[in-house]
């Protein structure tokens, strides 16, 4: 079974800082990896999808990289804003047609 | 922008009662998922449909949980009887592509509290 670890579990930064969230997974036989954002008490919002053949994907201030062979992905957030405060979840998708989630990184951006 | 619709958003029930959650995926999305998320944890798959067929229900507690997607569009997840440990957020997601290859889009979830 795929095991997903996200480090750090919680992160607090001042507004304007660039930051990196880390995700590692045990089974490298993935189709793709998706990063999500979750606000308290809400559903998941898809941020970025990286196919297994890709190395990175960018959307606005977000950049996600994937190193499939080493089982790692990072989410880079540039110029953080208070509105970025949320829990960020990574989810590799395996050939078993399922997303496996980590427990997430809870981000707080301080104005 | 198309969204995955879920209802109810909140449900409070007493143990041993029956509860049901409804999900309407994004139009045209053939794959539908139900996930359960316990507070402080990541979501875990309960059941996955491709059109009206179940693809994976290996993690669904079938003694009390059931799920259906009769016409391959909307779906219902039922719990009977509810237990205290069922308190969680129930999330529905859909995907356009064949299972295992596409981006998943989630609804706002249904939060269940069992007293």
Tab-separated table of N, CA and C in Angstrom, chain B:
chain	number	residue	atom	x	y	z
B	1	UNK	N	-18.315	27.981	-13.352
B	1	UNK	CA	-17.420	26.813	-13.377
B	1	UNK	C	-18.157	25.615	-12.797
B	2	UNK	N	-18.075	24.451	-13.472
B	2	UNK	CA	-18.754	23.252	-13.022
B	2	UNK	C	-18.193	22.780	-11.692
B	3	UNK	N	-19.072	22.275	-10.838
B	3	UNK	CA	-18.660	21.826	-9.519
B	3	UNK	C	-19.300	20.488	-9.204
B	4	UNK	N	-18.696	19.798	-8.240
B	4	UNK	CA	-19.284	18.595	-7.680
B	4	UNK	C	-20.207	19.041	-6.548
B	5	UNK	N	-21.475	18.642	-6.641
B	5	UNK	CA	-22.462	19.053	-5.644
B	5	UNK	C	-22.665	17.931	-4.627
B	6	UNK	N	-22.713	18.307	-3.343
B	6	UNK	CA	-22.971	17.333	-2.286
B	6	UNK	C	-24.013	17.889	-1.331
B	7	UNK	N	-24.823	16.972	-0.793
B	7	UNK	CA	-25.769	17.362	0.247
B	7	UNK	C	-26.040	16.172	1.160
B	8	UNK	N	-26.385	16.437	2.428
B	8	UNK	CA	-26.365	17.745	3.070
B	8	UNK	C	-24.939	18.164	3.420
B	9	UNK	N	-24.730	19.413	3.722
B	9	UNK	CA	-23.396	19.865	4.139
B	9	UNK	C	-23.093	19.397	5.554
B	10	UNK	N	-24.108	19.363	6.389
B	10	UNK	CA	-23.935	18.926	7.776
B	10	UNK	C	-25.075	17.978	8.149
B	11	UNK	N	-24.709	16.954	8.925
B	11	UNK	CA	-25.723	16.012	9.401
B	11	UNK	C	-25.345	15.586	10.814
B	12	UNK	N	-26.287	15.755	11.733
B	12	UNK	CA	-26.104	15.275	13.100
B	12	UNK	C	-27.137	14.186	13.328
B	13	UNK	N	-26.693	13.048	13.811
B	13	UNK	CA	-27.603	11.937	14.031
B	13	UNK	C	-27.203	11.179	15.285
B	14	UNK	N	-28.117	10.389	15.771
B	14	UNK	CA	-27.804	9.536	16.907
B	14	UNK	C	-27.353	8.178	16.394
B	15	UNK	N	-26.515	7.533	17.198
B	15	UNK	CA	-26.043	6.204	16.788
B	15	UNK	C	-27.241	5.288	16.604
B	16	UNK	N	-27.074	4.367	15.688
B	16	UNK	CA	-28.059	3.363	15.268
B	16	UNK	C	-29.061	3.901	14.245
B	17	UNK	N	-29.022	5.214	13.978
B	17	UNK	CA	-29.902	5.763	12.955
B	17	UNK	C	-29.283	5.582	11.569
B	18	UNK	N	-30.107	5.747	10.557
B	18	UNK	CA	-29.646	5.671	9.170
B	18	UNK	C	-29.373	7.068	8.634
B	19	UNK	N	-28.317	7.202	7.837
B	19	UNK	CA	-28.003	8.485	7.200
B	19	UNK	C	-27.687	8.235	5.728
B	20	UNK	N	-27.900	9.261	4.927
B	20	UNK	CA	-27.618	9.148	3.492
B	20	UNK	C	-27.026	10.441	2.993
B	21	UNK	N	-26.055	10.322	2.105
B	21	UNK	CA	-25.406	11.466	1.475
B	21	UNK	C	-25.559	11.342	-0.037
B	22	UNK	N	-25.706	12.499	-0.659
B	22	UNK	CA	-25.927	12.538	-2.107
B	22	UNK	C	-24.824	13.310	-2.784
B	23	UNK	N	-24.469	12.884	-3.986
B	23	UNK	CA	-23.414	13.544	-4.748
B	23	UNK	C	-23.813	13.619	-6.218
B	24	UNK	N	-23.640	14.789	-6.802
B	24	UNK	CA	-23.847	14.978	-8.236
B	24	UNK	C	-22.518	15.421	-8.840
B	25	UNK	N	-21.875	14.578	-9.629
B	25	UNK	CA	-20.553	14.919	-10.160
B	25	UNK	C	-20.631	15.971	-11.259
B	26	UNK	N	-19.497	16.434	-11.678
B	26	UNK	CA	-19.428	17.346	-12.823
B	26	UNK	C	-19.967	16.624	-14.045
B	27	UNK	N	-20.792	17.326	-14.821
B	27	UNK	CA	-21.436	16.722	-15.978
B	27	UNK	C	-20.411	16.095	-16.923
B	28	UNK	N	-20.669	14.852	-17.287
B	28	UNK	CA	-19.789	14.159	-18.221
B	28	UNK	C	-18.674	13.365	-17.566
B	29	UNK	N	-18.515	13.514	-16.261
B	29	UNK	CA	-17.465	12.775	-15.561
B	29	UNK	C	-17.941	11.346	-15.283
B	30	UNK	N	-17.208	10.387	-15.841
B	30	UNK	CA	-17.620	8.998	-15.738
B	30	UNK	C	-17.204	8.365	-14.410
B	31	UNK	N	-16.130	8.867	-13.826
B	31	UNK	CA	-15.598	8.257	-12.613
B	31	UNK	C	-16.017	9.065	-11.398
B	32	UNK	N	-16.539	8.370	-10.401
B	32	UNK	CA	-17.007	9.016	-9.170
B	32	UNK	C	-16.424	8.275	-7.984
B	33	UNK	N	-15.978	9.045	-7.005
B	33	UNK	CA	-15.346	8.499	-5.804
B	33	UNK	C	-16.068	9.006	-4.562
B	34	UNK	N	-16.135	8.174	-3.540
B	34	UNK	CA	-16.502	8.592	-2.180
B	34	UNK	C	-15.286	8.365	-1.280
B	35	UNK	N	-14.903	9.427	-0.568
B	35	UNK	CA	-13.816	9.365	0.406
B	35	UNK	C	-14.344	9.716	1.788
B	36	UNK	N	-13.672	9.205	2.799
B	36	UNK	CA	-13.963	9.577	4.179
B	36	UNK	C	-12.714	10.217	4.774
B	37	UNK	N	-12.924	11.349	5.448
B	37	UNK	CA	-11.803	12.052	6.059
B	37	UNK	C	-12.087	12.273	7.541
B	38	UNK	N	-11.323	11.594	8.377
B	38	UNK	CA	-11.405	11.799	9.810
B	38	UNK	C	-10.575	13.036	10.162
B	39	UNK	N	-11.029	13.793	11.130
B	39	UNK	CA	-10.386	15.054	11.492
B	39	UNK	C	-8.890	14.862	11.734
B	40	UNK	N	-8.082	15.672	11.048
B	40	UNK	CA	-6.632	15.619	11.223
B	40	UNK	C	-5.924	14.604	10.342
B	41	UNK	N	-6.693	13.889	9.528
B	41	UNK	CA	-6.097	12.885	8.648
B	41	UNK	C	-6.403	13.211	7.192
B	42	UNK	N	-5.717	12.511	6.287
B	42	UNK	CA	-6.023	12.653	4.876
B	42	UNK	C	-7.226	11.800	4.507
B	43	UNK	N	-7.884	12.131	3.398
B	43	UNK	CA	-9.036	11.329	2.952
B	43	UNK	C	-8.624	9.906	2.588
B	44	UNK	N	-9.554	8.966	2.807
B	44	UNK	CA	-9.335	7.576	2.422
B	44	UNK	C	-10.505	7.115	1.560
B	45	UNK	N	-10.177	6.384	0.506
B	45	UNK	CA	-11.194	5.942	-0.437
B	45	UNK	C	-12.141	4.937	0.202
B	46	UNK	N	-13.442	5.156	-0.014
B	46	UNK	CA	-14.455	4.177	0.389
B	46	UNK	C	-14.907	3.347	-0.819
B	47	UNK	N	-15.252	4.048	-1.901
B	47	UNK	CA	-15.771	3.355	-3.078
B	47	UNK	C	-15.523	4.191	-4.311
B	48	UNK	N	-15.317	3.496	-5.436
B	48	UNK	CA	-15.072	4.153	-6.717
B	48	UNK	C	-15.978	3.526	-7.767
B	49	UNK	N	-16.639	4.399	-8.555
B	49	UNK	CA	-17.504	3.965	-9.640
B	49	UNK	C	-16.923	4.395	-10.986
B	50	UNK	N	-17.092	3.539	-11.971
B	50	UNK	CA	-16.872	3.905	-13.364
B	50	UNK	C	-18.238	3.744	-14.021
B	51	UNK	N	-18.836	4.895	-14.401
B	51	UNK	CA	-20.251	4.896	-14.807
B	51	UNK	C	-21.079	4.298	-13.670
B	52	UNK	N	-21.877	3.275	-13.922
B	52	UNK	CA	-22.705	2.724	-12.841
B	52	UNK	C	-22.059	1.540	-12.141
B	53	UNK	N	-20.869	1.154	-12.580
B	53	UNK	CA	-20.211	-0.040	-12.038
B	53	UNK	C	-19.218	0.310	-10.937
B	54	UNK	N	-19.202	-0.539	-9.911
B	54	UNK	CA	-18.228	-0.382	-8.835
B	54	UNK	C	-16.868	-0.888	-9.307
B	55	UNK	N	-15.846	-0.031	-9.204
B	55	UNK	CA	-14.484	-0.409	-9.580
B	55	UNK	C	-13.717	-0.918	-8.365
B	56	UNK	N	-13.927	-0.251	-7.234
B	56	UNK	CA	-13.200	-0.606	-6.016
B	56	UNK	C	-14.063	-0.263	-4.813
B	57	UNK	N	-14.443	-1.237	-4.045
B	57	UNK	CA	-15.138	-0.996	-2.771
B	57	UNK	C	-14.483	-1.803	-1.666
B	58	UNK	N	-13.198	-2.073	-1.820
B	58	UNK	CA	-12.490	-2.926	-0.877
B	58	UNK	C	-12.394	-2.324	0.529
B	59	UNK	N	-12.462	-0.997	0.628
B	59	UNK	CA	-12.368	-0.329	1.934
B	59	UNK	C	-13.725	0.093	2.481
B	60	UNK	N	-14.786	-0.286	1.825
B	60	UNK	CA	-16.135	0.078	2.266
B	60	UNK	C	-16.621	-0.947	3.299
B	61	UNK	N	-16.966	-0.513	4.513
B	61	UNK	CA	-17.479	-1.452	5.527
B	61	UNK	C	-18.877	-1.920	5.133
B	62	UNK	N	-18.934	-3.006	4.434
B	62	UNK	CA	-20.177	-3.385	3.764
B	62	UNK	C	-21.271	-3.866	4.726
B	63	UNK	N	-20.913	-4.094	5.970
B	63	UNK	CA	-21.955	-4.496	6.906
B	63	UNK	C	-22.881	-3.333	7.238
B	64	UNK	N	-22.378	-2.098	7.073
B	64	UNK	CA	-23.214	-0.954	7.410
B	64	UNK	C	-23.260	0.125	6.326
B	65	UNK	N	-22.332	0.090	5.406
B	65	UNK	CA	-22.256	1.104	4.346
B	65	UNK	C	-22.716	0.506	3.018
B	66	UNK	N	-23.414	1.338	2.243
B	66	UNK	CA	-23.749	0.948	0.881
B	66	UNK	C	-23.661	2.175	-0.009
B	67	UNK	N	-23.365	1.939	-1.268
B	67	UNK	CA	-23.268	3.041	-2.222
B	67	UNK	C	-23.838	2.590	-3.548
B	68	UNK	N	-24.497	3.527	-4.220
B	68	UNK	CA	-25.037	3.195	-5.532
B	68	UNK	C	-24.945	4.381	-6.465
B	69	UNK	N	-24.907	4.065	-7.740
B	69	UNK	CA	-24.864	5.079	-8.805
B	69	UNK	C	-25.670	4.485	-9.960
B	70	UNK	N	-26.980	4.437	-9.762
B	70	UNK	CA	-27.849	3.620	-10.584
B	70	UNK	C	-27.800	3.976	-12.069
B	71	UNK	N	-27.831	5.230	-12.413
B	71	UNK	CA	-27.866	5.629	-13.814
B	71	UNK	C	-26.525	6.175	-14.279
B	72	UNK	N	-25.512	5.954	-13.475
B	72	UNK	CA	-24.188	6.400	-13.867
B	72	UNK	C	-23.971	7.892	-13.779
B	73	UNK	N	-24.864	8.576	-13.039
B	73	UNK	CA	-24.696	10.022	-12.911
B	73	UNK	C	-24.492	10.349	-11.432
B	74	UNK	N	-25.600	10.664	-10.706
B	74	UNK	CA	-25.444	10.979	-9.296
B	74	UNK	C	-25.351	9.708	-8.465
B	75	UNK	N	-24.950	9.895	-7.217
B	75	UNK	CA	-24.655	8.752	-6.354
B	75	UNK	C	-25.137	9.016	-4.941
B	76	UNK	N	-25.462	7.931	-4.246
B	76	UNK	CA	-25.869	8.006	-2.844
B	76	UNK	C	-25.011	7.076	-2.012
B	77	UNK	N	-24.555	7.569	-0.874
B	77	UNK	CA	-23.816	6.772	0.106
B	77	UNK	C	-24.674	6.678	1.360
B	78	UNK	N	-24.924	5.461	1.809
B	78	UNK	CA	-25.785	5.259	2.965
B	78	UNK	C	-25.030	4.555	4.088
B	79	UNK	N	-25.374	4.926	5.308
B	79	UNK	CA	-24.832	4.268	6.496
B	79	UNK	C	-26.011	3.844	7.365
B	80	UNK	N	-26.053	2.543	7.662
B	80	UNK	CA	-27.127	2.050	8.518
B	80	UNK	C	-26.676	0.786	9.231
B	81	UNK	N	-26.594	0.772	10.557
B	81	UNK	CA	-26.813	1.892	11.468
B	81	UNK	C	-25.524	2.698	11.670
B	82	UNK	N	-25.667	3.973	11.937
B	82	UNK	CA	-24.498	4.809	12.191
B	82	UNK	C	-23.892	4.493	13.559
B	83	UNK	N	-22.565	4.559	13.628
B	83	UNK	CA	-21.837	4.356	14.876
B	83	UNK	C	-21.027	5.599	15.204
B	84	UNK	N	-20.625	5.723	16.451
B	84	UNK	CA	-19.880	6.903	16.880
B	84	UNK	C	-18.631	7.122	16.031
B	85	UNK	N	-17.968	6.056	15.655
B	85	UNK	CA	-16.736	6.138	14.877
B	85	UNK	C	-16.936	6.568	13.439
B	86	UNK	N	-18.190	6.721	13.022
B	86	UNK	CA	-18.462	7.173	11.644
B	86	UNK	C	-18.410	8.685	11.524
B	87	UNK	N	-18.277	9.375	12.637
B	87	UNK	CA	-18.189	10.835	12.589
B	87	UNK	C	-16.973	11.235	11.769
B	88	UNK	N	-17.204	11.972	10.693
B	88	UNK	CA	-16.139	12.312	9.743
B	88	UNK	C	-16.723	13.217	8.676
B	89	UNK	N	-15.838	13.655	7.769
B	89	UNK	CA	-16.270	14.364	6.567
B	89	UNK	C	-16.333	13.343	5.436
B	90	UNK	N	-17.442	13.326	4.724
B	90	UNK	CA	-17.592	12.425	3.582
B	90	UNK	C	-17.498	13.263	2.313
B	91	UNK	N	-16.484	12.944	1.517
B	91	UNK	CA	-16.155	13.731	0.339
B	91	UNK	C	-16.449	12.946	-0.930
B	92	UNK	N	-17.061	13.613	-1.875
B	92	UNK	CA	-17.296	13.032	-3.190
B	92	UNK	C	-16.381	13.710	-4.190
B	93	UNK	N	-15.865	12.950	-5.137
B	93	UNK	CA	-15.002	13.499	-6.175
B	93	UNK	C	-15.366	12.871	-7.507
B	94	UNK	N	-15.060	13.583	-8.589
B	94	UNK	CA	-15.292	13.015	-9.910
B	94	UNK	C	-14.118	13.317	-10.824
B	95	UNK	N	-14.004	12.519	-11.873
B	95	UNK	CA	-12.914	12.662	-12.820
B	95	UNK	C	-13.427	12.367	-14.220
B	96	UNK	N	-12.925	13.127	-15.193
B	96	UNK	CA	-13.370	12.946	-16.569
B	96	UNK	C	-12.750	11.705	-17.192
B	97	UNK	N	-11.443	11.536	-16.963
B	97	UNK	CA	-10.740	10.456	-17.633
B	97	UNK	C	-11.029	9.110	-16.995
B	98	UNK	N	-10.582	8.070	-17.666
B	98	UNK	CA	-10.681	6.730	-17.118
B	98	UNK	C	-9.962	6.670	-15.780
B	99	UNK	N	-10.490	5.854	-14.907
B	99	UNK	CA	-9.959	5.753	-13.550
B	99	UNK	C	-8.457	5.536	-13.573
B	100	UNK	N	-7.781	6.338	-12.789
B	100	UNK	CA	-6.347	6.181	-12.626
B	100	UNK	C	-5.509	7.136	-13.433
B	101	UNK	N	-6.147	7.972	-14.249
B	101	UNK	CA	-5.327	8.813	-15.122
B	101	UNK	C	-5.624	10.299	-15.042
B	102	UNK	N	-6.714	10.666	-14.451
B	102	UNK	CA	-7.124	12.061	-14.574
B	102	UNK	C	-7.176	12.827	-13.280
B	103	UNK	N	-7.392	14.117	-13.430
B	103	UNK	CA	-7.480	15.030	-12.298
B	103	UNK	C	-8.809	14.802	-11.586
B	104	UNK	N	-8.759	14.772	-10.258
B	104	UNK	CA	-9.968	14.635	-9.460
B	104	UNK	C	-10.441	15.991	-8.969
B	105	UNK	N	-11.758	16.175	-8.997
B	105	UNK	CA	-12.380	17.390	-8.498
B	105	UNK	C	-13.314	16.990	-7.356
B	106	UNK	N	-13.166	17.684	-6.230
B	106	UNK	CA	-13.903	17.344	-5.027
B	106	UNK	C	-15.042	18.319	-4.771
B	107	UNK	N	-16.085	17.805	-4.113
B	107	UNK	CA	-17.151	18.651	-3.606
B	107	UNK	C	-16.786	19.235	-2.253
B	108	UNK	N	-17.735	19.985	-1.670
B	108	UNK	CA	-17.498	20.639	-0.388
B	108	UNK	C	-17.583	19.679	0.787
B	109	UNK	N	-18.105	18.494	0.564
B	109	UNK	CA	-18.164	17.492	1.606
B	109	UNK	C	-19.425	17.547	2.443
B	110	UNK	N	-19.697	16.434	3.115
B	110	UNK	CA	-20.804	16.327	4.063
B	110	UNK	C	-20.215	15.919	5.402
B	111	UNK	N	-20.374	16.810	6.393
B	111	UNK	CA	-19.805	16.511	7.706
B	111	UNK	C	-20.846	15.804	8.558
B	112	UNK	N	-20.487	14.614	9.018
B	112	UNK	CA	-21.380	13.793	9.835
B	112	UNK	C	-20.898	13.781	11.276
B	113	UNK	N	-21.828	14.049	12.178
B	113	UNK	CA	-21.570	13.911	13.605
B	113	UNK	C	-22.563	12.899	14.164
B	114	UNK	N	-22.023	11.844	14.776
B	114	UNK	CA	-22.869	10.809	15.367
B	114	UNK	C	-22.794	10.936	16.893
B	115	UNK	N	-23.951	11.122	17.519
B	115	UNK	CA	-24.013	11.318	18.976
B	115	UNK	C	-24.404	10.037	19.695
